[in-house]
Every structure is written in C-alpha cells, then in structure tokens.
Amino acid sequence: MSSRLIGVGVGPGDPELVTVKGVNALRAADVVVVPVMDTFERGRAEATVLHYVPEEKVVRVVFALNERTDRGRREAAWDAAGERVAGLLRERGAVAFATIGDPNVYSTFTYLAQTIAELVPGTVVETVPGITAMQDLAARSGAVLTEGTEPLTLVPVTAGAGVLKEALNGPGTVVAYKFGRQAREVAEALRETGRIDDAVWGSALGLPEESIRPAGDLDGGSLPYLSTLIAPARRDGGRGGKL
C-alpha cells in the first residue's frame, strides 16, 4: 500500500476550532508530526494536537520556520526535515502533519509535500482544511471580511510594508499576516491610506495570552510574530450597498 502524508490544519490556537475531520485524521494517522524551530520547544500546533492524541504519538521535527535570509540554511533544514518524515512514512505508512491555520495557506506543509514527492515516490498527499487566523480574528472582533462584490486581499508583511500599502490603496478588505516585527511600518501604511480607524489586530487567538486591539493603538512596540491585522473595506452604501 502507498504511504500517506496528510496535512491537517489545526486552526490558529484554540483547540475547539479543529474540525471534526481534522481530529479524525489526527487520530487515524500512525504518527503525527508537528513542526518546531527547536526540539525542546512545544509549538502552537503541538499544543493543539495534544488535546486529541496521546503525546507518544507526536513527533517533533525541526524546520527553519522563520529563516528568510540564509537560503542555504533554510533548504538544508527542509532537506533534513524531509528525510525525517520520509523515514516515518517508510516505517509507519500514514503520517499526519499538523499545521496551524490551513495547510494550503502559507504553510510549511507545502514545502514538505514537495520534498516527500521526491524522497518517497508514490506517496499519496492529502490535506484537511483548517480555520485560519483571519477567520478567527473576524469572529472575535466582529470585523466583517467581505460583503457583496468586495475582494479580499491577504498579504504576508514579510514581503514588505510596501506590498501592504499597495493593497490598502486598493478596494475591499485587506488582511495582513506575520506583521509583528513591522508594526510601526504597518501603522504608518494604515494612516497614510486612511484605513486605520476600522482596522483591528490580534495575536494568540483563543489562548490565555490572547490580545485583540484596535489598529489605532499600534505604537511601534514589539508584537508577536504571528500577529494578524484586518482592515475592513470602506463601506458607506448602507445595508447591501456592495451587492
């Protein structure tokens, strides 16, 4: 039988936001891999997974999750992680990879799946969708993501604040991921484009250290790397005005 690699989205942190299908996939797998930057840390994905599977079923695999400047180091880490997961696939057969959010949205799972396709040909790759941080932040803050014909633009601020500013100058709602290290630049972009008044940001959603604040409170101080921003579309046409 073919090996199976299943990318399971486990949501932004709140264990109650893992889907039934996701829980079933985690429990059915022979082993559950969780990505970490260090083997001694317990990451957000692992903390969520442990609500549903026993600890002895979980394997931490080191990925260069935040490495963006040293391509050689990043690819060496991907190769090492791929070899580790390939070994698990050969031994166990069915491996679930737990990723925060959704496995098809800015997830390390994408790179792992590409590596496994080369290392273990014939492996069946599947994904189970997960609830994203923007959905959770919208629910917790009351920010409406889209109405009618509005577009929705998702920007990773790791691409630069200029990319965010360009999106903010366009129509529709703009969501920014991973902006914690560039909070000052993000606040400036919001003010320059007149989008700061209705914008909201959040981090550690669903966790004890959760923080949800108006974007107007951004003062350039240090924020968690995995902070999320929602700048809702400009809406002045009343109910159904964007239909």
mmCIF file of C-alpha atoms in Angstrom:
data_model
loop_
_atom_site.group_PDB
_atom_site.id
_atom_site.type_symbol
_atom_site.label_atom_id
_atom_site.label_comp_id
_atom_site.label_asym_id
_atom_site.label_seq_id
_atom_site.Cartn_x
_atom_site.Cartn_y
_atom_site.Cartn_z
ATOM 1 C CA MET A 1 0.000 0.000 0.000
ATOM 2 C CA SER A 2 1.104 3.565 -0.692
ATOM 3 C CA SER A 3 2.343 5.784 2.089
ATOM 4 C CA ARG A 4 0.020 8.665 3.017
ATOM 5 C CA LEU A 5 1.002 12.152 4.094
ATOM 6 C CA ILE A 6 -1.920 14.216 5.378
ATOM 7 C CA GLY A 7 -1.562 17.918 6.065
ATOM 8 C CA VAL A 8 -4.047 18.771 8.805
ATOM 9 C CA GLY A 9 -4.986 22.351 9.562
ATOM 10 C CA VAL A 10 -5.440 22.709 13.318
ATOM 11 C CA GLY A 11 -6.566 26.337 13.400
ATOM 12 C CA PRO A 12 -4.922 29.379 14.981
ATOM 13 C CA GLY A 13 -4.575 28.038 18.517
ATOM 14 C CA ASP A 14 -7.962 27.428 20.102
ATOM 15 C CA PRO A 15 -8.315 23.616 20.268
ATOM 16 C CA GLU A 16 -12.089 23.952 19.872
ATOM 17 C CA LEU A 17 -11.528 25.257 16.351
ATOM 18 C CA VAL A 18 -10.128 21.998 14.971
ATOM 19 C CA THR A 19 -12.674 20.442 12.622
ATOM 20 C CA VAL A 20 -14.158 17.003 13.229
ATOM 21 C CA LYS A 21 -12.467 15.819 10.041
ATOM 22 C CA GLY A 22 -9.161 17.176 11.310
ATOM 23 C CA VAL A 23 -9.491 15.357 14.637
ATOM 24 C CA ASN A 24 -10.375 12.125 12.852
ATOM 25 C CA ALA A 25 -7.336 12.470 10.575
ATOM 26 C CA LEU A 26 -5.007 13.060 13.531
ATOM 27 C CA ARG A 27 -6.365 10.049 15.396
ATOM 28 C CA ALA A 28 -6.305 7.760 12.342
ATOM 29 C CA ALA A 29 -2.667 8.512 11.433
ATOM 30 C CA ASP A 30 0.110 6.239 12.667
ATOM 31 C CA VAL A 31 2.131 9.237 13.778
ATOM 32 C CA VAL A 32 1.530 12.993 13.975
ATOM 33 C CA VAL A 33 4.400 15.288 13.018
ATOM 34 C CA VAL A 34 4.484 18.816 14.429
ATOM 35 C CA PRO A 35 6.872 21.499 13.113
ATOM 36 C CA VAL A 36 9.131 23.261 15.610
ATOM 37 C CA MET A 37 12.152 25.547 15.466
ATOM 38 C CA ASP A 38 13.807 23.634 18.293
ATOM 39 C CA THR A 39 13.242 20.075 19.504
ATOM 40 C CA PHE A 40 12.914 21.323 23.090
ATOM 41 C CA GLU A 41 10.014 23.659 22.391
ATOM 42 C CA ARG A 42 6.308 22.920 22.326
ATOM 43 C CA GLY A 43 4.834 24.892 19.463
ATOM 44 C CA ARG A 44 1.260 26.018 18.953
ATOM 45 C CA ALA A 45 0.434 23.149 16.594
ATOM 46 C CA GLU A 46 1.638 20.554 19.099
ATOM 47 C CA ALA A 47 -0.238 22.167 21.976
ATOM 48 C CA THR A 48 -3.432 21.930 19.924
ATOM 49 C CA VAL A 49 -2.789 18.358 18.757
ATOM 50 C CA LEU A 50 -2.269 17.110 22.314
ATOM 51 C CA HIS A 51 -5.911 17.815 23.077
ATOM 52 C CA TYR A 52 -6.798 14.960 20.717
ATOM 53 C CA VAL A 53 -3.957 12.426 20.516
ATOM 54 C CA PRO A 54 -1.571 10.971 23.115
ATOM 55 C CA GLU A 55 1.865 12.513 23.473
ATOM 56 C CA GLU A 56 3.663 9.304 22.483
ATOM 57 C CA LYS A 57 2.102 9.554 19.019
ATOM 58 C CA VAL A 58 3.554 13.023 18.370
ATOM 59 C CA VAL A 59 6.956 13.585 16.755
ATOM 60 C CA ARG A 60 8.632 16.993 16.694
ATOM 61 C CA VAL A 61 10.512 17.795 13.500
ATOM 62 C CA VAL A 62 12.728 20.877 13.235
ATOM 63 C CA PHE A 63 12.018 23.288 10.379
ATOM 64 C CA ALA A 64 13.657 26.643 9.666
ATOM 65 C CA LEU A 65 10.260 28.276 10.116
ATOM 66 C CA ASN A 66 11.431 31.888 10.202
ATOM 67 C CA GLU A 67 14.620 31.648 8.124
ATOM 68 C CA ARG A 68 14.350 34.105 5.235
ATOM 69 C CA THR A 69 17.865 35.442 4.706
ATOM 70 C CA ASP A 70 20.062 32.327 4.536
ATOM 71 C CA ARG A 71 18.681 30.210 1.715
ATOM 72 C CA GLY A 72 21.307 27.507 2.173
ATOM 73 C CA ARG A 73 20.440 27.049 5.840
ATOM 74 C CA ARG A 74 16.720 27.064 5.060
ATOM 75 C CA GLU A 75 16.971 24.426 2.334
ATOM 76 C CA ALA A 76 19.289 22.264 4.428
ATOM 77 C CA ALA A 77 16.667 22.343 7.187
ATOM 78 C CA TRP A 78 13.921 21.440 4.709
ATOM 79 C CA ASP A 79 16.004 18.524 3.419
ATOM 80 C CA ALA A 80 16.699 17.245 6.937
ATOM 81 C CA ALA A 81 13.037 17.553 7.895
ATOM 82 C CA GLY A 82 12.014 15.802 4.700
ATOM 83 C CA GLU A 83 14.376 12.911 5.390
ATOM 84 C CA ARG A 84 12.972 12.573 8.900
ATOM 85 C CA VAL A 85 9.373 12.463 7.669
ATOM 86 C CA ALA A 86 10.314 10.161 4.787
ATOM 87 C CA GLY A 87 11.717 7.714 7.326
ATOM 88 C CA LEU A 88 8.479 7.848 9.295
ATOM 89 C CA LEU A 89 6.462 7.206 6.147
ATOM 90 C CA ARG A 90 8.553 4.149 5.301
ATOM 91 C CA GLU A 91 8.196 2.814 8.847
ATOM 92 C CA ARG A 92 4.603 3.736 9.685
ATOM 93 C CA GLY A 93 2.734 4.283 6.418
ATOM 94 C CA ALA A 94 0.342 7.091 7.396
ATOM 95 C CA VAL A 95 1.764 10.350 8.739
ATOM 96 C CA ALA A 96 -0.282 13.424 9.640
ATOM 97 C CA PHE A 97 1.445 16.801 9.619
ATOM 98 C CA ALA A 98 -0.266 19.298 11.917
ATOM 99 C CA THR A 99 -0.022 22.914 10.854
ATOM 100 C CA ILE A 100 -1.570 25.987 12.433
ATOM 101 C CA GLY A 101 -4.209 27.585 10.263
ATOM 102 C CA ASP A 102 -4.729 25.826 6.949
ATOM 103 C CA PRO A 103 -2.188 23.562 5.180
ATOM 104 C CA ASN A 104 -2.738 25.381 1.884
ATOM 105 C CA VAL A 105 -2.293 28.923 3.223
ATOM 106 C CA TYR A 106 1.330 29.973 3.836
ATOM 107 C CA SER A 107 2.105 26.602 5.400
ATOM 108 C CA THR A 108 5.363 24.713 5.804
ATOM 109 C CA PHE A 109 3.413 21.667 4.668
ATOM 110 C CA THR A 110 3.672 22.837 1.049
ATOM 111 C CA TYR A 111 7.468 22.531 1.074
ATOM 112 C CA LEU A 112 7.390 19.250 2.946
ATOM 113 C CA ALA A 113 4.985 17.710 0.430
ATOM 114 C CA GLN A 114 7.250 18.751 -2.441
ATOM 115 C CA THR A 115 10.257 17.166 -0.727
ATOM 116 C CA ILE A 116 8.416 13.931 0.072
ATOM 117 C CA ALA A 117 7.311 13.586 -3.559
ATOM 118 C CA GLU A 118 10.993 13.234 -4.443
ATOM 119 C CA LEU A 119 12.091 11.128 -1.471
ATOM 120 C CA VAL A 120 9.176 8.687 -1.322
ATOM 121 C CA PRO A 121 7.671 8.457 -4.824
ATOM 122 C CA GLY A 122 4.084 7.289 -4.892
ATOM 123 C CA THR A 123 3.190 8.806 -1.539
ATOM 124 C CA VAL A 124 -0.425 9.948 -1.501
ATOM 125 C CA VAL A 125 -0.638 13.550 -0.310
ATOM 126 C CA GLU A 126 -3.879 14.883 1.142
ATOM 127 C CA THR A 127 -4.913 17.970 3.071
ATOM 128 C CA VAL A 128 -7.619 18.669 5.624
ATOM 129 C CA PRO A 129 -8.580 22.352 5.687
ATOM 130 C CA GLY A 130 -8.322 24.342 8.875
ATOM 131 C CA ILE A 131 -9.764 27.568 10.234
ATOM 132 C CA THR A 132 -7.465 30.494 9.551
ATOM 133 C CA ALA A 133 -6.372 33.302 11.849
ATOM 134 C CA MET A 134 -8.235 35.865 9.777
ATOM 135 C CA GLN A 135 -11.493 33.940 10.233
ATOM 136 C CA ASP A 136 -10.943 33.618 13.968
ATOM 137 C CA LEU A 137 -9.993 37.284 14.369
ATOM 138 C CA ALA A 138 -13.042 38.338 12.356
ATOM 139 C CA ALA A 139 -15.294 36.270 14.611
ATOM 140 C CA ARG A 140 -13.722 37.531 17.846
ATOM 141 C CA SER A 141 -13.575 41.187 16.821
ATOM 142 C CA GLY A 142 -16.797 41.483 14.826
ATOM 143 C CA ALA A 143 -14.935 42.596 11.693
ATOM 144 C CA VAL A 144 -16.778 41.546 8.526
ATOM 145 C CA LEU A 145 -14.313 40.190 5.966
ATOM 146 C CA THR A 146 -16.351 40.594 2.788
ATOM 147 C CA GLU A 147 -19.726 41.818 1.574
ATOM 148 C CA GLY A 148 -21.334 41.550 -1.831
ATOM 149 C CA THR A 149 -18.760 42.005 -4.611
ATOM 150 C CA GLU A 150 -15.874 43.113 -2.393
ATOM 151 C CA PRO A 151 -12.499 41.439 -2.944
ATOM 152 C CA LEU A 152 -10.397 40.101 -0.091
ATOM 153 C CA THR A 153 -6.626 40.570 -0.185
ATOM 154 C CA LEU A 154 -4.282 38.563 2.048
ATOM 155 C CA VAL A 155 -0.747 39.925 2.416
ATOM 156 C CA PRO A 156 2.195 38.471 4.343
ATOM 157 C CA VAL A 157 4.039 41.514 5.665
ATOM 158 C CA THR A 158 7.254 39.507 5.427
ATOM 159 C CA ALA A 159 7.025 40.595 1.764
ATOM 160 C CA GLY A 160 7.479 44.194 2.921
ATOM 161 C CA ALA A 161 5.260 47.006 4.142
ATOM 162 C CA GLY A 162 5.191 48.420 0.623
ATOM 163 C CA VAL A 163 3.174 45.433 -0.569
ATOM 164 C CA LEU A 164 0.688 46.050 2.248
ATOM 165 C CA LYS A 165 0.380 49.737 1.389
ATOM 166 C CA GLU A 166 -0.339 48.875 -2.241
ATOM 167 C CA ALA A 167 -3.121 46.527 -1.134
ATOM 168 C CA LEU A 168 -4.561 49.134 1.241
ATOM 169 C CA ASN A 169 -4.806 51.604 -1.637
ATOM 170 C CA GLY A 170 -7.000 49.107 -3.470
ATOM 171 C CA PRO A 171 -10.610 48.043 -2.873
ATOM 172 C CA GLY A 172 -12.023 45.588 -0.391
ATOM 173 C CA THR A 173 -10.774 44.208 2.896
ATOM 174 C CA VAL A 174 -7.058 43.714 3.458
ATOM 175 C CA VAL A 175 -5.687 41.104 5.848
ATOM 176 C CA ALA A 176 -2.044 41.180 6.906
ATOM 177 C CA TYR A 177 -0.240 38.174 8.359
ATOM 178 C CA LYS A 178 3.049 37.988 10.252
ATOM 179 C CA PHE A 179 3.385 41.720 10.787
ATOM 180 C CA GLY A 180 4.590 41.744 14.396
ATOM 181 C CA ARG A 181 8.159 42.743 13.549
ATOM 182 C CA GLN A 182 6.998 45.594 11.305
ATOM 183 C CA ALA A 183 4.211 47.002 13.453
ATOM 184 C CA ARG A 184 5.429 50.587 13.088
ATOM 185 C CA GLU A 185 5.527 50.382 9.287
ATOM 186 C CA VAL A 186 2.087 48.766 9.242
ATOM 187 C CA ALA A 187 0.607 51.557 11.385
ATOM 188 C CA GLU A 188 2.148 54.159 9.073
ATOM 189 C CA ALA A 189 0.702 52.435 5.998
ATOM 190 C CA LEU A 190 -2.759 52.345 7.596
ATOM 191 C CA ARG A 191 -2.637 56.042 8.467
ATOM 192 C CA GLU A 192 -1.311 57.100 5.069
ATOM 193 C CA THR A 193 -4.099 55.230 3.276
ATOM 194 C CA GLY A 194 -6.844 56.337 5.664
ATOM 195 C CA ARG A 195 -7.584 52.753 6.741
ATOM 196 C CA ILE A 196 -6.603 52.785 10.402
ATOM 197 C CA ASP A 197 -9.895 53.762 12.072
ATOM 198 C CA ASP A 198 -11.752 50.495 11.427
ATOM 199 C CA ALA A 199 -8.737 48.187 11.415
ATOM 200 C CA VAL A 200 -8.103 45.641 14.173
ATOM 201 C CA TRP A 201 -5.222 43.364 15.046
ATOM 202 C CA GLY A 202 -4.914 40.245 17.161
ATOM 203 C CA SER A 203 -2.455 37.646 18.368
ATOM 204 C CA ALA A 204 -2.540 34.362 20.319
ATOM 205 C CA LEU A 205 -6.197 33.971 19.362
ATOM 206 C CA GLY A 206 -8.078 31.596 21.638
ATOM 207 C CA LEU A 207 -5.155 31.284 24.047
ATOM 208 C CA PRO A 208 -4.783 32.697 27.579
ATOM 209 C CA GLU A 209 -2.454 35.442 26.304
ATOM 210 C CA GLU A 210 -4.879 36.500 23.560
ATOM 211 C CA SER A 211 -4.749 40.159 22.552
ATOM 212 C CA ILE A 212 -7.256 41.882 20.252
ATOM 213 C CA ARG A 213 -6.867 45.632 19.841
ATOM 214 C CA PRO A 214 -7.801 48.498 17.513
ATOM 215 C CA ALA A 215 -5.044 49.176 14.998
ATOM 216 C CA GLY A 216 -5.039 52.774 16.197
ATOM 217 C CA ASP A 217 -3.339 51.511 19.362
ATOM 218 C CA LEU A 218 -0.269 50.347 17.420
ATOM 219 C CA ASP A 219 2.672 52.314 18.742
ATOM 220 C CA GLY A 220 5.553 50.522 17.063
ATOM 221 C CA GLY A 221 6.279 48.358 20.090
ATOM 222 C CA SER A 222 7.207 44.709 19.865
ATOM 223 C CA LEU A 223 4.369 42.375 18.890
ATOM 224 C CA PRO A 224 4.240 38.595 18.463
ATOM 225 C CA TYR A 225 5.494 37.487 15.039
ATOM 226 C CA LEU A 226 2.203 35.719 14.257
ATOM 227 C CA SER A 227 0.037 38.809 14.617
ATOM 228 C CA THR A 228 -2.910 39.267 12.245
ATOM 229 C CA LEU A 229 -4.452 42.521 11.000
ATOM 230 C CA ILE A 230 -7.836 43.126 9.391
ATOM 231 C CA ALA A 231 -8.503 46.432 7.610
ATOM 232 C CA PRO A 232 -12.181 46.203 6.548
ATOM 233 C CA ALA A 233 -13.371 47.589 3.231
ATOM 234 C CA ARG A 234 -14.704 51.114 3.138
ATOM 235 C CA ARG A 235 -18.475 50.711 3.385
ATOM 236 C CA ASP A 236 -20.700 53.756 3.020
ATOM 237 C CA GLY A 237 -23.572 52.457 0.916
ATOM 238 C CA GLY A 238 -25.704 51.127 3.762
ATOM 239 C CA ARG A 239 -27.035 47.592 4.043
ATOM 240 C CA GLY A 240 -26.411 45.647 0.867
ATOM 241 C CA GLY A 241 -24.577 48.577 -0.682
ATOM 242 C CA LYS A 242 -21.875 46.320 -2.132
ATOM 243 C CA LEU A 243 -24.236 43.894 -3.842
#
